[in-house]
Short mmCIF file of C-alpha atoms and ligand atoms in Angstrom, two decimals:
data_model
loop_
_atom_site.label_atom_id
_atom_site.label_comp_id
_atom_site.label_asym_id
_atom_site.label_seq_id
_atom_site.Cartn_x
_atom_site.Cartn_y
_atom_site.Cartn_z
CA MET A 1 -69.68 -12.02 -74.38
CA ILE A 2 -67.48 -12.71 -77.57
CA VAL A 3 -69.04 -15.03 -79.60
CA PHE A 4 -66.29 -17.24 -81.84
CA ARG A 5 -67.67 -19.34 -84.42
CA LYS A 6 -64.83 -19.45 -86.82
CA SER A 7 -61.48 -21.59 -85.38
CA GLU A 8 -59.06 -19.33 -86.68
CA GLU A 9 -60.73 -16.43 -84.99
CA ALA A 10 -61.52 -17.93 -81.66
CA GLU A 11 -57.18 -19.91 -81.75
CA LYS A 12 -55.85 -15.18 -82.85
CA GLY A 13 -59.13 -13.29 -80.41
CA ILE A 14 -57.67 -16.10 -77.35
CA SER A 15 -54.40 -16.13 -78.03
CA ALA A 16 -54.65 -12.14 -78.13
CA ILE A 17 -56.13 -11.91 -74.14
CA ARG A 18 -53.94 -14.99 -73.81
CA LYS A 19 -51.08 -12.95 -74.71
CA SER A 20 -51.66 -10.06 -72.48
CA GLY A 21 -50.99 -11.63 -69.65
CA LYS A 22 -54.28 -13.07 -68.74
CA LYS A 23 -54.72 -16.54 -67.03
CA ILE A 24 -57.29 -18.57 -70.20
CA GLY A 25 -59.96 -20.97 -68.18
CA PHE A 26 -62.09 -23.24 -70.37
CA VAL A 27 -65.26 -24.92 -69.93
CA PRO A 28 -65.98 -27.43 -73.42
CA THR A 29 -69.58 -28.74 -73.51
CA MET A 30 -72.78 -30.17 -76.15
CA GLY A 31 -74.36 -27.44 -74.85
CA ALA A 32 -78.42 -27.65 -73.87
CA LEU A 33 -76.44 -26.32 -71.17
CA HIS A 34 -77.33 -26.85 -66.58
CA GLN A 35 -76.34 -26.06 -62.99
CA GLY A 36 -73.73 -28.82 -63.90
CA HIS A 37 -72.21 -26.51 -66.69
CA LEU A 38 -72.88 -23.43 -64.94
CA SER A 39 -70.82 -24.82 -61.94
CA LEU A 40 -67.91 -25.68 -64.51
CA VAL A 41 -68.32 -22.43 -65.98
CA GLU A 42 -68.04 -20.88 -61.22
CA HIS A 43 -64.99 -23.11 -61.64
CA SER A 44 -63.30 -21.18 -63.51
CA LYS A 45 -64.22 -17.88 -63.29
CA LYS A 46 -62.38 -18.42 -59.47
CA GLU A 47 -59.08 -19.07 -61.42
CA ASN A 48 -58.87 -17.52 -64.46
CA ASP A 49 -58.90 -13.99 -66.17
CA PHE A 50 -60.34 -14.75 -68.85
CA ASN A 51 -63.22 -17.72 -69.03
CA ILE A 52 -64.71 -20.02 -72.50
CA VAL A 53 -66.66 -22.15 -73.51
CA SER A 54 -67.24 -24.08 -76.76
CA ILE A 55 -70.72 -25.63 -77.43
CA PHE A 56 -70.49 -28.26 -80.18
CA VAL A 57 -72.17 -30.82 -80.58
CA ASN A 58 -69.78 -33.83 -81.43
CA PRO A 59 -70.54 -36.19 -83.87
CA THR A 60 -67.12 -38.60 -83.59
CA GLN A 61 -68.66 -39.18 -80.12
CA PHE A 62 -71.79 -40.86 -80.89
CA ASN A 63 -71.95 -44.61 -81.61
CA ASN A 64 -75.92 -43.44 -82.09
CA SER A 65 -77.18 -41.99 -84.99
CA THR A 66 -80.28 -41.05 -83.34
CA ASP A 67 -79.14 -39.96 -79.99
CA LEU A 68 -76.53 -37.01 -81.83
CA GLU A 69 -80.04 -36.40 -83.68
CA LYS A 70 -81.91 -35.58 -80.88
CA TYR A 71 -79.49 -34.47 -78.93
CA PRO A 72 -80.60 -31.40 -77.67
CA ARG A 73 -80.32 -27.86 -79.17
CA THR A 74 -80.80 -25.38 -76.83
CA GLU A 75 -78.28 -21.78 -78.41
CA GLU A 76 -80.83 -18.84 -78.14
CA ALA A 77 -81.07 -19.99 -74.30
CA ASP A 78 -77.50 -21.34 -73.64
CA LEU A 79 -76.04 -17.79 -74.12
CA LYS A 80 -78.11 -16.08 -72.04
CA LEU A 81 -77.34 -18.03 -69.46
CA LEU A 82 -74.08 -18.09 -69.56
CA GLU A 83 -73.67 -14.08 -70.79
CA GLU A 84 -75.81 -13.95 -67.31
CA ILE A 85 -72.72 -15.27 -65.15
CA GLY A 86 -70.37 -13.09 -66.72
CA CYS A 87 -68.70 -15.66 -68.62
CA ASP A 88 -65.91 -13.94 -71.29
CA ALA A 89 -66.54 -15.43 -74.51
CA VAL A 90 -67.96 -18.66 -75.84
CA PHE A 91 -67.14 -20.71 -78.75
CA ILE A 92 -69.99 -22.76 -81.39
CA PRO A 93 -67.88 -24.02 -84.57
CA THR A 94 -69.40 -26.16 -87.01
CA VAL A 95 -68.41 -29.45 -88.09
CA ASP A 96 -66.23 -28.06 -90.46
CA GLU A 97 -64.90 -25.92 -88.92
CA ILE A 98 -63.86 -28.99 -86.30
CA TYR A 99 -63.70 -31.62 -89.29
CA PRO A 100 -62.52 -29.51 -92.41
CA ASN A 101 -60.65 -33.65 -93.68
CA GLY A 102 -64.78 -35.37 -92.83
CA SER A 103 -65.77 -36.49 -88.99
CA HIS A 104 -63.45 -39.59 -88.70
CA SER A 105 -61.58 -40.06 -85.05
CA GLU A 106 -58.39 -41.04 -84.08
CA LYS A 107 -57.20 -43.49 -82.98
CA PHE A 108 -55.73 -43.21 -78.82
CA ASP A 109 -54.54 -45.88 -76.38
CA PHE A 110 -55.29 -44.64 -73.22
CA ASN A 111 -54.50 -47.10 -70.82
CA GLY A 112 -56.93 -49.27 -70.99
CA LEU A 113 -59.13 -47.23 -69.28
CA GLU A 114 -61.03 -46.92 -72.60
CA LEU A 115 -61.53 -50.57 -72.44
CA GLN A 116 -64.09 -50.72 -68.86
CA MET A 117 -66.97 -50.11 -68.67
CA GLU A 118 -68.99 -47.76 -70.85
CA GLY A 119 -66.41 -48.38 -73.35
CA LYS A 120 -68.17 -51.79 -73.17
CA PHE A 121 -71.56 -50.34 -74.83
CA ARG A 122 -70.11 -47.35 -76.75
CA PRO A 123 -66.71 -48.27 -78.61
CA GLY A 124 -65.79 -45.46 -80.45
CA HIS A 125 -66.81 -43.48 -78.17
CA PHE A 126 -64.11 -41.96 -76.00
CA ASP A 127 -61.65 -41.99 -79.26
CA GLY A 128 -64.56 -39.28 -80.20
CA VAL A 129 -63.89 -37.88 -76.89
CA GLY A 130 -60.11 -37.54 -77.77
CA THR A 131 -59.85 -36.47 -80.92
CA VAL A 132 -62.75 -33.45 -79.81
CA VAL A 133 -60.95 -32.49 -76.88
CA LYS A 134 -56.75 -31.93 -78.23
CA ARG A 135 -58.64 -30.34 -81.55
CA LEU A 136 -60.41 -27.23 -78.81
CA PHE A 137 -57.42 -26.92 -76.85
CA GLU A 138 -54.64 -26.81 -79.93
CA ILE A 139 -58.40 -24.15 -80.18
CA VAL A 140 -57.67 -21.88 -76.95
CA LYS A 141 -54.60 -23.15 -75.63
CA PRO A 142 -56.55 -22.75 -71.79
CA ASP A 143 -54.55 -23.33 -68.81
CA ASN A 144 -57.00 -25.01 -67.25
CA ALA A 145 -60.24 -26.80 -68.52
CA TYR A 146 -62.69 -28.01 -66.06
CA PHE A 147 -64.20 -31.38 -66.58
CA GLY A 148 -67.84 -32.61 -64.01
CA GLU A 149 -67.27 -35.81 -62.27
CA LYS A 150 -70.93 -37.30 -63.58
CA ASP A 151 -68.83 -38.22 -66.63
CA PHE A 152 -65.59 -40.00 -64.16
CA GLN A 153 -65.25 -42.26 -67.23
CA GLN A 154 -63.98 -39.24 -68.99
CA LEU A 155 -62.60 -36.96 -67.30
CA ARG A 156 -59.93 -39.86 -66.39
CA ILE A 157 -59.57 -40.75 -70.30
CA ILE A 158 -58.95 -36.44 -70.60
CA GLN A 159 -55.91 -36.46 -68.23
CA GLN A 160 -54.09 -39.84 -69.34
CA LEU A 161 -54.53 -37.73 -72.55
CA VAL A 162 -53.14 -35.46 -71.41
CA LYS A 163 -50.11 -37.03 -70.09
CA SER A 164 -49.63 -38.93 -72.86
CA GLU A 165 -49.57 -36.15 -75.76
CA LYS A 166 -47.78 -33.84 -73.60
CA LEU A 167 -50.88 -31.37 -73.71
CA ASN A 168 -50.08 -28.01 -71.83
CA VAL A 169 -53.00 -27.66 -70.21
CA ARG A 170 -54.44 -28.46 -66.42
CA ILE A 171 -57.70 -30.34 -65.89
CA VAL A 172 -59.73 -29.41 -62.94
CA PRO A 173 -62.67 -32.10 -61.94
CA VAL A 174 -65.15 -30.58 -60.75
CA PRO A 175 -67.70 -32.66 -58.32
CA ILE A 176 -71.65 -33.77 -59.71
CA LYS A 177 -74.27 -31.51 -59.84
CA ARG A 178 -77.76 -32.99 -58.29
CA GLU A 179 -81.07 -31.99 -59.02
CA LYS A 180 -83.35 -31.68 -55.44
CA ASP A 181 -84.40 -34.99 -55.49
CA GLY A 182 -80.86 -36.90 -55.74
CA LEU A 183 -81.64 -36.69 -59.55
CA ALA A 184 -77.47 -35.96 -61.68
CA MET A 185 -77.52 -33.21 -63.62
CA SER A 186 -77.87 -33.76 -67.40
CA SER A 187 -78.06 -32.59 -70.33
CA ARG A 188 -80.09 -35.98 -71.64
CA ASN A 189 -82.80 -35.50 -68.66
CA LEU A 190 -84.53 -32.85 -71.00
CA ARG A 191 -85.76 -35.81 -72.80
CA LEU A 192 -87.10 -37.93 -70.11
CA THR A 193 -90.91 -38.40 -70.60
CA GLU A 194 -93.10 -37.65 -67.09
CA GLU A 195 -92.81 -40.77 -65.65
CA MET A 196 -89.91 -41.81 -66.32
CA ARG A 197 -88.19 -38.51 -64.92
CA ASP A 198 -89.87 -39.17 -61.23
CA GLU A 199 -88.58 -42.61 -61.18
CA ALA A 200 -84.33 -41.34 -61.80
CA PRO A 201 -83.33 -40.73 -58.69
CA VAL A 202 -83.55 -43.85 -58.25
CA ILE A 203 -80.40 -44.74 -58.74
CA TYR A 204 -79.28 -41.91 -56.38
CA LYS A 205 -80.80 -43.75 -53.78
CA ILE A 206 -79.59 -46.62 -55.26
CA LEU A 207 -75.69 -45.88 -55.07
CA LYS A 208 -75.75 -44.46 -51.32
CA GLU A 209 -77.61 -47.34 -49.87
CA SER A 210 -74.51 -49.13 -52.10
CA LYS A 211 -72.06 -47.63 -50.22
CA ASP A 212 -74.06 -48.14 -47.21
CA TYR A 213 -74.06 -51.53 -47.33
CA PHE A 214 -71.27 -51.58 -48.57
CA LYS A 215 -69.60 -50.62 -45.65
CA ASN A 216 -70.04 -54.26 -44.26
CA HIS A 217 -69.34 -56.60 -47.65
CA SER A 218 -67.66 -57.74 -50.36
CA VAL A 219 -68.18 -56.01 -53.95
CA LYS A 220 -69.22 -58.73 -54.75
CA GLU A 221 -71.96 -58.69 -52.80
CA THR A 222 -73.21 -55.01 -53.15
CA GLU A 223 -72.48 -55.57 -57.00
CA LYS A 224 -75.48 -57.73 -56.27
CA PHE A 225 -77.63 -55.84 -53.64
CA ALA A 226 -77.11 -52.94 -56.05
CA LYS A 227 -78.42 -55.20 -59.09
CA LYS A 228 -80.70 -55.89 -57.23
CA LEU A 229 -82.51 -52.69 -56.13
CA PHE A 230 -82.47 -51.84 -59.86
CA ASP A 231 -84.70 -54.83 -60.95
CA LYS A 232 -87.34 -53.36 -58.65
CA THR A 233 -87.10 -50.50 -60.74
CA ALA A 234 -88.21 -49.47 -63.93
CA LEU A 235 -85.42 -48.58 -64.90
CA LYS A 236 -83.00 -51.39 -66.97
CA LEU A 237 -79.39 -51.56 -65.83
CA GLU A 238 -76.81 -51.68 -67.90
CA TYR A 239 -73.92 -52.57 -65.96
CA PHE A 240 -73.61 -51.55 -61.94
CA GLU A 241 -70.13 -51.24 -61.52
CA ILE A 242 -68.06 -51.25 -58.26
CA ALA A 243 -64.41 -49.81 -60.11
CA ASP A 244 -60.97 -48.70 -58.99
CA GLU A 245 -60.67 -44.68 -59.25
CA GLU A 246 -57.46 -44.16 -60.89
CA THR A 247 -57.47 -47.81 -63.23
CA LEU A 248 -60.80 -48.23 -63.81
CA GLU A 249 -60.16 -51.65 -63.16
CA SER A 250 -63.40 -53.56 -61.58
CA ALA A 251 -63.01 -53.90 -57.80
CA GLN A 252 -63.45 -57.43 -57.91
CA GLU A 253 -59.22 -57.29 -59.06
CA LYS A 254 -57.99 -54.24 -56.93
CA PRO A 255 -58.84 -55.21 -53.06
CA ASP A 256 -55.78 -52.58 -51.89
CA SER A 257 -57.13 -49.65 -53.87
CA LYS A 258 -57.35 -46.21 -51.74
CA HIS A 259 -60.29 -45.09 -53.46
CA LEU A 260 -62.69 -47.13 -54.75
CA ARG A 261 -65.97 -45.74 -57.08
CA ALA A 262 -69.75 -46.85 -57.89
CA PHE A 263 -70.05 -46.65 -61.35
CA VAL A 264 -74.24 -46.95 -62.56
CA ALA A 265 -75.67 -46.94 -66.96
CA ALA A 266 -79.47 -47.29 -67.39
CA PHE A 267 -81.47 -46.73 -69.81
CA ALA A 268 -85.17 -44.48 -68.26
CA GLY A 269 -86.74 -45.71 -71.30
CA ASP A 270 -84.63 -44.97 -74.15
CA ILE A 271 -82.51 -42.36 -72.43
CA ARG A 272 -79.40 -43.62 -71.49
CA LEU A 273 -78.50 -42.30 -68.24
CA ILE A 274 -75.15 -42.67 -66.75
CA ASP A 275 -73.62 -41.52 -62.53
CA ASN A 276 -71.77 -43.06 -59.97
CA LEU A 277 -70.49 -42.25 -56.78
CA ARG A 278 -67.25 -42.28 -54.58
CA ILE A 279 -67.74 -45.37 -51.78
CA LYS A 280 -63.98 -45.50 -50.68
O1 PAF B 1 -69.05 -34.09 -71.53
C1 PAF B 1 -69.13 -33.24 -72.86
O2 PAF B 1 -70.06 -32.79 -72.89
C2 PAF B 1 -68.03 -33.79 -74.26
O3 PAF B 1 -67.87 -35.12 -74.11
C3 PAF B 1 -67.18 -33.21 -74.32
C4 PAF B 1 -66.40 -33.40 -72.99
C5 PAF B 1 -67.76 -31.49 -74.67
C6 PAF B 1 -66.90 -33.61 -75.86
O4 PAF B 1 -67.48 -33.21 -76.30
#
């Protein structure tokens, strides 16, 4: 497995591989890899000839400095996992490599997608994501790039970024990978206390119960139902919202949506978890 640490090296190395006629698959990550990330790599391996993962904890997408400091960094274990599953290359840049002129975000217009849900609670977060993903795409120039549906709003934002910036890459959504007890896999799960780790699977349980409830109730009633269920748990709910999958607008204003998804953000102690489930 090739390890690139410099942007220039990565750009040159991958460009030579592309010139040899190989299709490039790319999985951008912030490391602390788990089975969810590996499933993105497995998807990439099926559709490409050369597969590269980036590991970069992007400072511009954190709106809380403690969260950035405490973000798990497990490079050695990550490299071992990637080697084991037959990844071809990994790109591990420093902050200066990605942000040679200082770590600032570009300002994007994501057609309103950035104003919904996460956007209300994490100001500037999606500008940070858009900035780093655009920069990584410029370096790697992948044919296909893989993003998990756990961060569904991020996925939609990146699809919009590709469209508005006319980037030549196909974005491939990959379904959420869950632990046996239903908890959506996330690098943040490593930071849960034992008590909160036991409690956290209730998020998926409530999503599933809400999906059932929604069969015979309105959006408003279902959101109320879910919130009441969260009140009985040890988690602190930030939002439970049913939204249109395309525009991410609240389903309360979009009764004719083709697909609806329920979205959750909740604190398990100090750790903020998100999850979602298609309900229509
Ligand atoms: O989903 C993530 O891990 C990050 O937001 C991403 C897409 C790698 C950008 O830093």
